[in-house]
mmCIF file with all atom_site columns, C-alpha atoms in Angstrom:
data_model
loop_
_atom_site.group_PDB
_atom_site.id
_atom_site.type_symbol
_atom_site.label_atom_id
_atom_site.label_alt_id
_atom_site.label_comp_id
_atom_site.label_asym_id
_atom_site.label_entity_id
_atom_site.label_seq_id
_atom_site.pdbx_PDB_ins_code
_atom_site.Cartn_x
_atom_site.Cartn_y
_atom_site.Cartn_z
_atom_site.occupancy
_atom_site.B_iso_or_equiv
_atom_site.pdbx_formal_charge
_atom_site.auth_seq_id
_atom_site.auth_comp_id
_atom_site.auth_asym_id
_atom_site.auth_atom_id
_atom_site.pdbx_PDB_model_num
ATOM 1   C CA . UNK A 1 1   ? -229.769 89.635 -138.903 1.00 0.00 ? 1   UNK A CA 1
ATOM 2   C CA . UNK A 1 2   ? -232.272 86.948 -139.917 1.00 0.00 ? 2   UNK A CA 1
ATOM 3   C CA . UNK A 1 3   ? -232.489 85.916 -143.561 1.00 0.00 ? 3   UNK A CA 1
ATOM 4   C CA . UNK A 1 4   ? -235.809 84.747 -145.007 1.00 0.00 ? 4   UNK A CA 1
ATOM 5   C CA . UNK A 1 5   ? -235.914 82.714 -148.189 1.00 0.00 ? 5   UNK A CA 1
ATOM 6   C CA . UNK A 1 6   ? -238.642 80.601 -149.747 1.00 0.00 ? 6   UNK A CA 1
ATOM 7   C CA . UNK A 1 7   ? -238.263 77.169 -151.304 1.00 0.00 ? 7   UNK A CA 1
ATOM 8   C CA . UNK A 1 8   ? -241.701 76.660 -152.762 1.00 0.00 ? 8   UNK A CA 1
ATOM 9   C CA . UNK A 1 9   ? -244.030 76.597 -149.760 1.00 0.00 ? 9   UNK A CA 1
ATOM 10  C CA . UNK A 1 10  ? -241.173 76.150 -147.269 1.00 0.00 ? 10  UNK A CA 1
ATOM 11  C CA . UNK A 1 11  ? -239.938 79.229 -145.389 1.00 0.00 ? 11  UNK A CA 1
ATOM 12  C CA . UNK A 1 12  ? -236.250 79.127 -144.423 1.00 0.00 ? 12  UNK A CA 1
ATOM 13  C CA . UNK A 1 13  ? -235.120 81.412 -141.595 1.00 0.00 ? 13  UNK A CA 1
ATOM 14  C CA . UNK A 1 14  ? -231.368 81.877 -141.249 1.00 0.00 ? 14  UNK A CA 1
ATOM 15  C CA . UNK A 1 15  ? -229.775 83.354 -138.108 1.00 0.00 ? 15  UNK A CA 1
ATOM 16  C CA . UNK A 1 16  ? -227.141 85.652 -139.582 1.00 0.00 ? 16  UNK A CA 1
ATOM 17  C CA . UNK A 1 17  ? -224.449 86.710 -137.090 1.00 0.00 ? 17  UNK A CA 1
ATOM 18  C CA . UNK A 1 18  ? -221.709 84.323 -138.187 1.00 0.00 ? 18  UNK A CA 1
ATOM 19  C CA . UNK A 1 19  ? -218.980 86.535 -136.716 1.00 0.00 ? 19  UNK A CA 1
ATOM 20  C CA . UNK A 1 20  ? -220.539 85.849 -133.280 1.00 0.00 ? 20  UNK A CA 1
ATOM 21  C CA . UNK A 1 21  ? -221.523 82.237 -133.968 1.00 0.00 ? 21  UNK A CA 1
ATOM 22  C CA . UNK A 1 22  ? -225.094 83.507 -134.318 1.00 0.00 ? 22  UNK A CA 1
ATOM 23  C CA . UNK A 1 23  ? -225.240 84.384 -130.633 1.00 0.00 ? 23  UNK A CA 1
ATOM 24  C CA . UNK A 1 24  ? -228.594 85.748 -129.528 1.00 0.00 ? 24  UNK A CA 1
ATOM 25  C CA . UNK A 1 25  ? -228.244 89.443 -128.847 1.00 0.00 ? 25  UNK A CA 1
ATOM 26  C CA . UNK A 1 26  ? -231.242 91.748 -128.529 1.00 0.00 ? 26  UNK A CA 1
ATOM 27  C CA . UNK A 1 27  ? -231.041 92.816 -132.156 1.00 0.00 ? 27  UNK A CA 1
ATOM 28  C CA . UNK A 1 28  ? -231.081 89.250 -133.457 1.00 0.00 ? 28  UNK A CA 1
ATOM 29  C CA . UNK A 1 29  ? -233.977 88.320 -131.171 1.00 0.00 ? 29  UNK A CA 1
ATOM 30  C CA . UNK A 1 30  ? -236.001 91.269 -132.436 1.00 0.00 ? 30  UNK A CA 1
ATOM 31  C CA . UNK A 1 31  ? -235.213 90.325 -136.031 1.00 0.00 ? 31  UNK A CA 1
ATOM 32  C CA . UNK A 1 32  ? -236.309 86.733 -135.475 1.00 0.00 ? 32  UNK A CA 1
ATOM 33  C CA . UNK A 1 33  ? -239.502 87.937 -133.828 1.00 0.00 ? 33  UNK A CA 1
ATOM 34  C CA . UNK A 1 34  ? -240.278 90.014 -136.898 1.00 0.00 ? 34  UNK A CA 1
ATOM 35  C CA . UNK A 1 35  ? -239.485 87.247 -139.363 1.00 0.00 ? 35  UNK A CA 1
ATOM 36  C CA . UNK A 1 36  ? -241.775 84.781 -137.577 1.00 0.00 ? 36  UNK A CA 1
ATOM 37  C CA . UNK A 1 37  ? -244.611 87.151 -138.384 1.00 0.00 ? 37  UNK A CA 1
ATOM 38  C CA . UNK A 1 38  ? -243.776 86.793 -142.095 1.00 0.00 ? 38  UNK A CA 1
ATOM 39  C CA . UNK A 1 39  ? -244.069 82.993 -142.305 1.00 0.00 ? 39  UNK A CA 1
ATOM 40  C CA . UNK A 1 40  ? -247.687 82.491 -141.253 1.00 0.00 ? 40  UNK A CA 1
ATOM 41  C CA . UNK A 1 41  ? -248.601 81.319 -144.780 1.00 0.00 ? 41  UNK A CA 1
ATOM 42  C CA . UNK A 1 42  ? -245.768 78.776 -144.989 1.00 0.00 ? 42  UNK A CA 1
ATOM 43  C CA . UNK A 1 43  ? -246.505 75.057 -145.132 1.00 0.00 ? 43  UNK A CA 1
ATOM 44  C CA . UNK A 1 44  ? -243.335 74.271 -143.179 1.00 0.00 ? 44  UNK A CA 1
ATOM 45  C CA . UNK A 1 45  ? -240.604 76.365 -141.539 1.00 0.00 ? 45  UNK A CA 1
ATOM 46  C CA . UNK A 1 46  ? -236.878 75.605 -141.443 1.00 0.00 ? 46  UNK A CA 1
ATOM 47  C CA . UNK A 1 47  ? -234.681 77.350 -138.858 1.00 0.00 ? 47  UNK A CA 1
ATOM 48  C CA . UNK A 1 48  ? -230.933 77.316 -139.498 1.00 0.00 ? 48  UNK A CA 1
ATOM 49  C CA . UNK A 1 49  ? -227.761 79.277 -138.917 1.00 0.00 ? 49  UNK A CA 1
ATOM 50  C CA . UNK A 1 50  ? -225.599 81.097 -141.459 1.00 0.00 ? 50  UNK A CA 1
ATOM 51  C CA . UNK A 1 51  ? -221.886 80.367 -141.651 1.00 0.00 ? 51  UNK A CA 1
ATOM 52  C CA . UNK A 1 52  ? -221.819 76.710 -140.632 1.00 0.00 ? 52  UNK A CA 1
ATOM 53  C CA . UNK A 1 53  ? -223.042 77.336 -137.067 1.00 0.00 ? 53  UNK A CA 1
ATOM 54  C CA . UNK A 1 54  ? -226.610 77.038 -135.793 1.00 0.00 ? 54  UNK A CA 1
ATOM 55  C CA . UNK A 1 55  ? -226.413 79.160 -132.632 1.00 0.00 ? 55  UNK A CA 1
ATOM 56  C CA . UNK A 1 56  ? -223.938 79.288 -129.733 1.00 0.00 ? 56  UNK A CA 1
ATOM 57  C CA . UNK A 1 57  ? -226.558 80.632 -127.298 1.00 0.00 ? 57  UNK A CA 1
ATOM 58  C CA . UNK A 1 58  ? -227.104 84.021 -125.707 1.00 0.00 ? 58  UNK A CA 1
ATOM 59  C CA . UNK A 1 59  ? -224.583 86.761 -126.451 1.00 0.00 ? 59  UNK A CA 1
ATOM 60  C CA . UNK A 1 60  ? -222.508 86.687 -123.257 1.00 0.00 ? 60  UNK A CA 1
ATOM 61  C CA . UNK A 1 61  ? -220.587 89.864 -124.141 1.00 0.00 ? 61  UNK A CA 1
ATOM 62  C CA . UNK A 1 62  ? -223.866 91.726 -124.290 1.00 0.00 ? 62  UNK A CA 1
ATOM 63  C CA . UNK A 1 63  ? -225.012 90.077 -121.078 1.00 0.00 ? 63  UNK A CA 1
ATOM 64  C CA . UNK A 1 64  ? -221.867 91.164 -119.295 1.00 0.00 ? 64  UNK A CA 1
ATOM 65  C CA . UNK A 1 65  ? -222.981 94.769 -119.740 1.00 0.00 ? 65  UNK A CA 1
ATOM 66  C CA . UNK A 1 66  ? -226.512 94.096 -118.460 1.00 0.00 ? 66  UNK A CA 1
ATOM 67  C CA . UNK A 1 67  ? -227.978 94.376 -114.995 1.00 0.00 ? 67  UNK A CA 1
ATOM 68  C CA . UNK A 1 68  ? -229.412 91.210 -113.462 1.00 0.00 ? 68  UNK A CA 1
ATOM 69  C CA . UNK A 1 69  ? -232.914 92.447 -114.309 1.00 0.00 ? 69  UNK A CA 1
ATOM 70  C CA . UNK A 1 70  ? -231.914 93.005 -117.939 1.00 0.00 ? 70  UNK A CA 1
ATOM 71  C CA . UNK A 1 71  ? -230.404 89.521 -118.099 1.00 0.00 ? 71  UNK A CA 1
ATOM 72  C CA . UNK A 1 72  ? -233.671 88.080 -116.833 1.00 0.00 ? 72  UNK A CA 1
ATOM 73  C CA . UNK A 1 73  ? -235.580 90.004 -119.471 1.00 0.00 ? 73  UNK A CA 1
ATOM 74  C CA . UNK A 1 74  ? -233.156 88.800 -122.146 1.00 0.00 ? 74  UNK A CA 1
ATOM 75  C CA . UNK A 1 75  ? -233.842 85.194 -121.128 1.00 0.00 ? 75  UNK A CA 1
ATOM 76  C CA . UNK A 1 76  ? -237.562 85.822 -121.188 1.00 0.00 ? 76  UNK A CA 1
ATOM 77  C CA . UNK A 1 77  ? -237.289 87.142 -124.734 1.00 0.00 ? 77  UNK A CA 1
ATOM 78  C CA . UNK A 1 78  ? -235.601 83.889 -125.788 1.00 0.00 ? 78  UNK A CA 1
ATOM 79  C CA . UNK A 1 79  ? -238.330 81.929 -123.988 1.00 0.00 ? 79  UNK A CA 1
ATOM 80  C CA . UNK A 1 80  ? -241.024 83.929 -125.748 1.00 0.00 ? 80  UNK A CA 1
ATOM 81  C CA . UNK A 1 81  ? -239.471 83.172 -129.132 1.00 0.00 ? 81  UNK A CA 1
ATOM 82  C CA . UNK A 1 82  ? -239.250 79.479 -128.266 1.00 0.00 ? 82  UNK A CA 1
ATOM 83  C CA . UNK A 1 83  ? -242.952 79.530 -127.417 1.00 0.00 ? 83  UNK A CA 1
ATOM 84  C CA . UNK A 1 84  ? -243.747 81.250 -130.726 1.00 0.00 ? 84  UNK A CA 1
ATOM 85  C CA . UNK A 1 85  ? -241.774 78.681 -132.696 1.00 0.00 ? 85  UNK A CA 1
ATOM 86  C CA . UNK A 1 86  ? -243.416 75.801 -130.864 1.00 0.00 ? 86  UNK A CA 1
ATOM 87  C CA . UNK A 1 87  ? -246.874 77.288 -131.407 1.00 0.00 ? 87  UNK A CA 1
ATOM 88  C CA . UNK A 1 88  ? -246.492 77.758 -135.175 1.00 0.00 ? 88  UNK A CA 1
ATOM 89  C CA . UNK A 1 89  ? -249.522 76.221 -136.868 1.00 0.00 ? 89  UNK A CA 1
ATOM 90  C CA . UNK A 1 90  ? -247.279 74.278 -139.258 1.00 0.00 ? 90  UNK A CA 1
ATOM 91  C CA . UNK A 1 91  ? -244.354 71.929 -138.582 1.00 0.00 ? 91  UNK A CA 1
ATOM 92  C CA . UNK A 1 92  ? -240.951 73.469 -137.918 1.00 0.00 ? 92  UNK A CA 1
ATOM 93  C CA . UNK A 1 93  ? -237.540 71.881 -138.328 1.00 0.00 ? 93  UNK A CA 1
ATOM 94  C CA . UNK A 1 94  ? -234.112 72.974 -137.114 1.00 0.00 ? 94  UNK A CA 1
ATOM 95  C CA . UNK A 1 95  ? -231.196 72.306 -139.443 1.00 0.00 ? 95  UNK A CA 1
ATOM 96  C CA . UNK A 1 96  ? -228.181 72.125 -137.143 1.00 0.00 ? 96  UNK A CA 1
ATOM 97  C CA . UNK A 1 97  ? -224.618 72.629 -138.262 1.00 0.00 ? 97  UNK A CA 1
ATOM 98  C CA . UNK A 1 98  ? -221.792 73.340 -135.834 1.00 0.00 ? 98  UNK A CA 1
ATOM 99  C CA . UNK A 1 99  ? -222.595 74.658 -132.392 1.00 0.00 ? 99  UNK A CA 1
ATOM 100 C CA . UNK A 1 100 ? -226.123 74.299 -131.047 1.00 0.00 ? 100 UNK A CA 1
ATOM 101 C CA . UNK A 1 101 ? -225.599 75.312 -127.447 1.00 0.00 ? 101 UNK A CA 1
ATOM 102 C CA . UNK A 1 102 ? -227.512 76.874 -124.553 1.00 0.00 ? 102 UNK A CA 1
ATOM 103 C CA . UNK A 1 103 ? -230.170 79.248 -125.906 1.00 0.00 ? 103 UNK A CA 1
ATOM 104 C CA . UNK A 1 104 ? -229.450 77.916 -129.391 1.00 0.00 ? 104 UNK A CA 1
ATOM 105 C CA . UNK A 1 105 ? -230.390 74.418 -128.286 1.00 0.00 ? 105 UNK A CA 1
ATOM 106 C CA . UNK A 1 106 ? -233.509 75.849 -126.661 1.00 0.00 ? 106 UNK A CA 1
ATOM 107 C CA . UNK A 1 107 ? -234.548 77.290 -130.035 1.00 0.00 ? 107 UNK A CA 1
ATOM 108 C CA . UNK A 1 108 ? -233.893 73.929 -131.696 1.00 0.00 ? 108 UNK A CA 1
ATOM 109 C CA . UNK A 1 109 ? -235.911 72.086 -129.053 1.00 0.00 ? 109 UNK A CA 1
ATOM 110 C CA . UNK A 1 110 ? -238.857 74.390 -129.749 1.00 0.00 ? 110 UNK A CA 1
ATOM 111 C CA . UNK A 1 111 ? -238.945 73.007 -133.297 1.00 0.00 ? 111 UNK A CA 1
ATOM 112 C CA . UNK A 1 112 ? -240.890 69.840 -134.062 1.00 0.00 ? 112 UNK A CA 1
ATOM 113 C CA . UNK A 1 113 ? -237.855 68.070 -135.548 1.00 0.00 ? 113 UNK A CA 1
ATOM 114 C CA . UNK A 1 114 ? -234.091 68.580 -135.491 1.00 0.00 ? 114 UNK A CA 1
ATOM 115 C CA . UNK A 1 115 ? -231.848 67.389 -138.317 1.00 0.00 ? 115 UNK A CA 1
ATOM 116 C CA . UNK A 1 116 ? -228.108 67.421 -137.666 1.00 0.00 ? 116 UNK A CA 1
ATOM 117 C CA . UNK A 1 117 ? -225.057 67.514 -139.898 1.00 0.00 ? 117 UNK A CA 1
ATOM 118 C CA . UNK A 1 118 ? -221.901 65.622 -138.977 1.00 0.00 ? 118 UNK A CA 1
ATOM 119 C CA . UNK A 1 119 ? -220.434 68.872 -137.631 1.00 0.00 ? 119 UNK A CA 1
ATOM 120 C CA . UNK A 1 120 ? -223.251 69.437 -135.146 1.00 0.00 ? 120 UNK A CA 1
ATOM 121 C CA . UNK A 1 121 ? -222.425 69.862 -131.450 1.00 0.00 ? 121 UNK A CA 1
ATOM 122 C CA . UNK A 1 122 ? -225.241 69.980 -128.885 1.00 0.00 ? 122 UNK A CA 1
ATOM 123 C CA . UNK A 1 123 ? -225.120 70.978 -125.240 1.00 0.00 ? 123 UNK A CA 1
ATOM 124 C CA . UNK A 1 124 ? -226.359 72.957 -122.277 1.00 0.00 ? 124 UNK A CA 1
ATOM 125 C CA . UNK A 1 125 ? -223.170 74.358 -120.677 1.00 0.00 ? 125 UNK A CA 1
ATOM 126 C CA . UNK A 1 126 ? -225.005 76.832 -118.411 1.00 0.00 ? 126 UNK A CA 1
ATOM 127 C CA . UNK A 1 127 ? -224.143 75.078 -115.130 1.00 0.00 ? 127 UNK A CA 1
ATOM 128 C CA . UNK A 1 128 ? -220.507 75.936 -115.797 1.00 0.00 ? 128 UNK A CA 1
ATOM 129 C CA . UNK A 1 129 ? -221.513 79.609 -115.605 1.00 0.00 ? 129 UNK A CA 1
ATOM 130 C CA . UNK A 1 130 ? -223.519 79.290 -112.396 1.00 0.00 ? 130 UNK A CA 1
ATOM 131 C CA . UNK A 1 131 ? -226.961 79.276 -114.029 1.00 0.00 ? 131 UNK A CA 1
ATOM 132 C CA . UNK A 1 132 ? -229.150 76.784 -115.902 1.00 0.00 ? 132 UNK A CA 1
ATOM 133 C CA . UNK A 1 133 ? -231.171 77.074 -119.144 1.00 0.00 ? 133 UNK A CA 1
ATOM 134 C CA . UNK A 1 134 ? -233.931 79.608 -118.589 1.00 0.00 ? 134 UNK A CA 1
ATOM 135 C CA . UNK A 1 135 ? -236.080 79.396 -121.743 1.00 0.00 ? 135 UNK A CA 1
ATOM 136 C CA . UNK A 1 136 ? -237.725 76.091 -120.757 1.00 0.00 ? 136 UNK A CA 1
ATOM 137 C CA . UNK A 1 137 ? -235.096 73.997 -122.508 1.00 0.00 ? 137 UNK A CA 1
ATOM 138 C CA . UNK A 1 138 ? -234.821 71.550 -119.573 1.00 0.00 ? 138 UNK A CA 1
ATOM 139 C CA . UNK A 1 139 ? -238.567 70.891 -119.763 1.00 0.00 ? 139 UNK A CA 1
ATOM 140 C CA . UNK A 1 140 ? -238.578 70.346 -123.523 1.00 0.00 ? 140 UNK A CA 1
ATOM 141 C CA . UNK A 1 141 ? -235.451 68.203 -123.352 1.00 0.00 ? 141 UNK A CA 1
ATOM 142 C CA . UNK A 1 142 ? -236.923 65.977 -120.634 1.00 0.00 ? 142 UNK A CA 1
ATOM 143 C CA . UNK A 1 143 ? -240.143 65.602 -122.612 1.00 0.00 ? 143 UNK A CA 1
ATOM 144 C CA . UNK A 1 144 ? -238.138 64.613 -125.699 1.00 0.00 ? 144 UNK A CA 1
ATOM 145 C CA . UNK A 1 145 ? -235.480 62.199 -124.427 1.00 0.00 ? 145 UNK A CA 1
ATOM 146 C CA . UNK A 1 146 ? -236.647 61.281 -120.921 1.00 0.00 ? 146 UNK A CA 1
ATOM 147 C CA . UNK A 1 147 ? -235.637 62.447 -117.438 1.00 0.00 ? 147 UNK A CA 1
ATOM 148 C CA . UNK A 1 148 ? -232.527 60.316 -117.014 1.00 0.00 ? 148 UNK A CA 1
ATOM 149 C CA . UNK A 1 149 ? -230.846 61.287 -120.268 1.00 0.00 ? 149 UNK A CA 1
ATOM 150 C CA . UNK A 1 150 ? -231.888 64.903 -119.859 1.00 0.00 ? 150 UNK A CA 1
ATOM 151 C CA . UNK A 1 151 ? -230.481 65.060 -116.340 1.00 0.00 ? 151 UNK A CA 1
ATOM 152 C CA . UNK A 1 152 ? -227.207 63.556 -117.498 1.00 0.00 ? 152 UNK A CA 1
ATOM 153 C CA . UNK A 1 153 ? -226.802 66.241 -120.144 1.00 0.00 ? 153 UNK A CA 1
ATOM 154 C CA . UNK A 1 154 ? -228.043 69.174 -118.049 1.00 0.00 ? 154 UNK A CA 1
ATOM 155 C CA . UNK A 1 155 ? -226.092 68.449 -114.854 1.00 0.00 ? 155 UNK A CA 1
ATOM 156 C CA . UNK A 1 156 ? -222.817 67.668 -116.604 1.00 0.00 ? 156 UNK A CA 1
ATOM 157 C CA . UNK A 1 157 ? -222.842 70.531 -119.108 1.00 0.00 ? 157 UNK A CA 1
ATOM 158 C CA . UNK A 1 158 ? -221.358 68.042 -121.565 1.00 0.00 ? 158 UNK A CA 1
ATOM 159 C CA . UNK A 1 159 ? -221.394 68.401 -125.337 1.00 0.00 ? 159 UNK A CA 1
ATOM 160 C CA . UNK A 1 160 ? -222.820 65.782 -127.661 1.00 0.00 ? 160 UNK A CA 1
ATOM 161 C CA . UNK A 1 161 ? -221.675 64.977 -131.172 1.00 0.00 ? 161 UNK A CA 1
ATOM 162 C CA . UNK A 1 162 ? -224.114 64.442 -134.001 1.00 0.00 ? 162 UNK A CA 1
ATOM 163 C CA . UNK A 1 163 ? -223.921 60.672 -133.565 1.00 0.00 ? 163 UNK A CA 1
ATOM 164 C CA . UNK A 1 164 ? -224.512 60.915 -129.817 1.00 0.00 ? 164 UNK A CA 1
ATOM 165 C CA . UNK A 1 165 ? -227.473 63.253 -130.279 1.00 0.00 ? 165 UNK A CA 1
ATOM 166 C CA . UNK A 1 166 ? -229.025 60.925 -132.850 1.00 0.00 ? 166 UNK A CA 1
ATOM 167 C CA . UNK A 1 167 ? -228.498 57.910 -130.586 1.00 0.00 ? 167 UNK A CA 1
ATOM 168 C CA . UNK A 1 168 ? -230.566 59.416 -127.756 1.00 0.00 ? 168 UNK A CA 1
ATOM 169 C CA . UNK A 1 169 ? -233.312 60.833 -129.981 1.00 0.00 ? 169 UNK A CA 1
ATOM 170 C CA . UNK A 1 170 ? -232.318 64.479 -129.669 1.00 0.00 ? 170 UNK A CA 1
ATOM 171 C CA . UNK A 1 171 ? -231.728 64.836 -133.407 1.00 0.00 ? 171 UNK A CA 1
ATOM 172 C CA . UNK A 1 172 ? -232.214 63.037 -136.702 1.00 0.00 ? 172 UNK A CA 1
ATOM 173 C CA . UNK A 1 173 ? -229.927 62.545 -139.659 1.00 0.00 ? 173 UNK A CA 1
ATOM 174 C CA . UNK A 1 174 ? -231.090 63.510 -143.108 1.00 0.00 ? 174 UNK A CA 1
ATOM 175 C CA . UNK A 1 175 ? -231.875 66.437 -145.367 1.00 0.00 ? 175 UNK A CA 1
ATOM 176 C CA . UNK A 1 176 ? -233.954 68.995 -143.466 1.00 0.00 ? 176 UNK A CA 1
ATOM 177 C CA . UNK A 1 177 ? -235.077 70.870 -146.576 1.00 0.00 ? 177 UNK A CA 1
ATOM 178 C CA . UNK A 1 178 ? -236.081 67.683 -148.370 1.00 0.00 ? 178 UNK A CA 1
ATOM 179 C CA . UNK A 1 179 ? -238.130 66.614 -145.343 1.00 0.00 ? 179 UNK A CA 1
ATOM 180 C CA . UNK A 1 180 ? -239.737 70.057 -145.095 1.00 0.00 ? 180 UNK A CA 1
ATOM 181 C CA . UNK A 1 181 ? -240.614 70.008 -148.792 1.00 0.00 ? 181 UNK A CA 1
ATOM 182 C CA . UNK A 1 182 ? -242.240 66.602 -148.357 1.00 0.00 ? 182 UNK A CA 1
ATOM 183 C CA . UNK A 1 183 ? -244.327 67.872 -145.447 1.00 0.00 ? 183 UNK A CA 1
ATOM 184 C CA . UNK A 1 184 ? -245.268 71.028 -147.360 1.00 0.00 ? 184 UNK A CA 1
ATOM 185 C CA . UNK A 1 185 ? -246.697 68.902 -150.165 1.00 0.00 ? 185 UNK A CA 1
ATOM 186 C CA . UNK A 1 186 ? -249.298 67.247 -147.951 1.00 0.00 ? 186 UNK A CA 1
ATOM 187 C CA . UNK A 1 187 ? -252.801 68.468 -147.155 1.00 0.00 ? 187 UNK A CA 1
ATOM 188 C CA . UNK A 1 188 ? -252.446 71.504 -144.915 1.00 0.00 ? 188 UNK A CA 1
ATOM 189 C CA . UNK A 1 189 ? -255.802 70.759 -143.325 1.00 0.00 ? 189 UNK A CA 1
ATOM 190 C CA . UNK A 1 190 ? -254.454 67.407 -142.161 1.00 0.00 ? 190 UNK A CA 1
ATOM 191 C CA . UNK A 1 191 ? -250.967 68.595 -141.188 1.00 0.00 ? 191 UNK A CA 1
ATOM 192 C CA . UNK A 1 192 ? -252.215 71.557 -139.171 1.00 0.00 ? 192 UNK A CA 1
ATOM 193 C CA . UNK A 1 193 ? -254.864 69.474 -137.429 1.00 0.00 ? 193 UNK A CA 1
ATOM 194 C CA . UNK A 1 194 ? -252.294 66.791 -136.604 1.00 0.00 ? 194 UNK A CA 1
ATOM 195 C CA . UNK A 1 195 ? -249.890 69.309 -135.088 1.00 0.00 ? 195 UNK A CA 1
ATOM 196 C CA . UNK A 1 196 ? -252.660 70.995 -133.108 1.00 0.00 ? 196 UNK A CA 1
ATOM 197 C CA . UNK A 1 197 ? -253.869 67.643 -131.795 1.00 0.00 ? 197 UNK A CA 1
ATOM 198 C CA . UNK A 1 198 ? -250.408 66.541 -130.757 1.00 0.00 ? 198 UNK A CA 1
ATOM 199 C CA . UNK A 1 199 ? -249.744 69.824 -128.948 1.00 0.00 ? 199 UNK A CA 1
ATOM 200 C CA . UNK A 1 200 ? -253.112 69.816 -127.185 1.00 0.00 ? 200 UNK A CA 1
ATOM 201 C CA . UNK A 1 201 ? -252.718 66.224 -125.988 1.00 0.00 ? 201 UNK A CA 1
ATOM 202 C CA . UNK A 1 202 ? -249.063 66.362 -124.947 1.00 0.00 ? 202 UNK A CA 1
ATOM 203 C CA . UNK A 1 203 ? -248.599 65.343 -121.323 1.00 0.00 ? 203 UNK A CA 1
ATOM 204 C CA . UNK A 1 204 ? -252.167 64.141 -120.809 1.00 0.00 ? 204 UNK A CA 1
ATOM 205 C CA . UNK A 1 205 ? -252.978 60.612 -119.604 1.00 0.00 ? 205 UNK A CA 1
ATOM 206 C CA . UNK A 1 206 ? -253.584 58.314 -122.563 1.00 0.00 ? 206 UNK A CA 1
ATOM 207 C CA . UNK A 1 207 ? -257.364 58.211 -122.244 1.00 0.00 ? 207 UNK A CA 1
ATOM 208 C CA . UNK A 1 208 ? -257.648 61.992 -122.124 1.00 0.00 ? 208 UNK A CA 1
ATOM 209 C CA . UNK A 1 209 ? -255.175 62.340 -124.970 1.00 0.00 ? 209 UNK A CA 1
ATOM 210 C CA . UNK A 1 210 ? -257.292 59.986 -127.085 1.00 0.00 ? 210 UNK A CA 1
ATOM 211 C CA . UNK A 1 211 ? -260.346 62.164 -126.627 1.00 0.00 ? 211 UNK A CA 1
ATOM 212 C CA . UNK A 1 212 ? -258.446 65.344 -127.476 1.00 0.00 ? 212 UNK A CA 1
ATOM 213 C CA . UNK A 1 213 ? -256.817 63.926 -130.610 1.00 0.00 ? 213 UNK A CA 1
ATOM 214 C CA . UNK A 1 214 ? -260.163 62.616 -131.867 1.00 0.00 ? 214 UNK A CA 1
ATOM 215 C CA . UNK A 1 215 ? -261.565 66.135 -131.716 1.00 0.00 ? 215 UNK A CA 1
ATOM 216 C CA . UNK A 1 216 ? -258.992 67.100 -134.334 1.00 0.00 ? 216 UNK A CA 1
ATOM 217 C CA . UNK A 1 217 ? -259.065 63.870 -136.353 1.00 0.00 ? 217 UNK A CA 1
ATOM 218 C CA . UNK A 1 218 ? -262.747 63.097 -136.789 1.00 0.00 ? 218 UNK A CA 1
ATOM 219 C CA . UNK A 1 219 ? -263.719 66.323 -138.618 1.00 0.00 ? 219 UNK A CA 1
ATOM 220 C CA . UNK A 1 220 ? -261.201 65.388 -141.323 1.00 0.00 ? 220 UNK A CA 1
ATOM 221 C CA . UNK A 1 221 ? -263.468 62.517 -142.420 1.00 0.00 ? 221 UNK A CA 1
ATOM 222 C CA . UNK A 1 222 ? -265.663 65.111 -144.115 1.00 0.00 ? 222 UNK A CA 1
ATOM 223 C CA . UNK A 1 223 ? -262.932 67.409 -145.420 1.00 0.00 ? 223 UNK A CA 1
ATOM 224 C CA . UNK A 1 224 ? -262.683 68.377 -149.073 1.00 0.00 ? 224 UNK A CA 1
ATOM 225 C CA . UNK A 1 225 ? -259.059 67.210 -149.144 1.00 0.00 ? 225 UNK A CA 1
ATOM 226 C CA . UNK A 1 226 ? -260.047 63.724 -147.993 1.00 0.00 ? 226 UNK A CA 1
ATOM 227 C CA . UNK A 1 227 ? -262.945 63.529 -150.461 1.00 0.00 ? 227 UNK A CA 1
ATOM 228 C CA . UNK A 1 228 ? -260.615 64.503 -153.300 1.00 0.00 ? 228 UNK A CA 1
ATOM 229 C CA . UNK A 1 229 ? -257.985 61.973 -152.205 1.00 0.00 ? 229 UNK A CA 1
ATOM 230 C CA . UNK A 1 230 ? -260.551 59.170 -152.061 1.00 0.00 ? 230 UNK A CA 1
ATOM 231 C CA . UNK A 1 231 ? -261.738 60.069 -155.551 1.00 0.00 ? 231 UNK A CA 1
ATOM 232 C CA . UNK A 1 232 ? -258.180 59.875 -156.868 1.00 0.00 ? 232 UNK A CA 1
ATOM 233 C CA . UNK A 1 233 ? -257.182 56.666 -155.125 1.00 0.00 ? 233 UNK A CA 1
ATOM 234 C CA . UNK A 1 234 ? -260.314 54.560 -155.436 1.00 0.00 ? 234 UNK A CA 1
#
């Protein structure tokens, strides 16, 4: 259900239910949970879909057979996975082809960066079903692109093309694997400290954020990686 391949120090996770547009059923969620436990030694993680589609969201056919309590639990499982992706010690990147909708977009938003192909389609259509995104996607979206743009997308349930997503800062254009390989080649001490500092300071007033980031940055002045780099460059 979830493929794991390695490109050097980059772990590539592929959602593999192409016949269902990689919709998130319980089996796929469990498989992704297990695979995330196998990438702790990666220097960067790429999340993608198999079959030219990233993820069309929760499996609505499966949800139709659930009680309301089971649907709530299903959403919480997606939220838990989003939290795990966001809390990875190393950078994560979503490579988006085709549909990236609903719970699929929530997974992509949990990544540090999103690269989109020309075929990519982004959206939160949940309001059309009488609900709204339940795995904290609205919060991550607002943090990423601002409240006005987020509200416009969330309230309308509209879909965005690759170009539209890039224009508002939701996604980037480029080669996700090439970017991940570049990141994986840098000092892991520095990359992990940078990510931890950014996460810890997110949402804080600037002065408080400064103090938090310095706690992660200043110890690097005495790191072996920095000493070796200075010896090479000077």
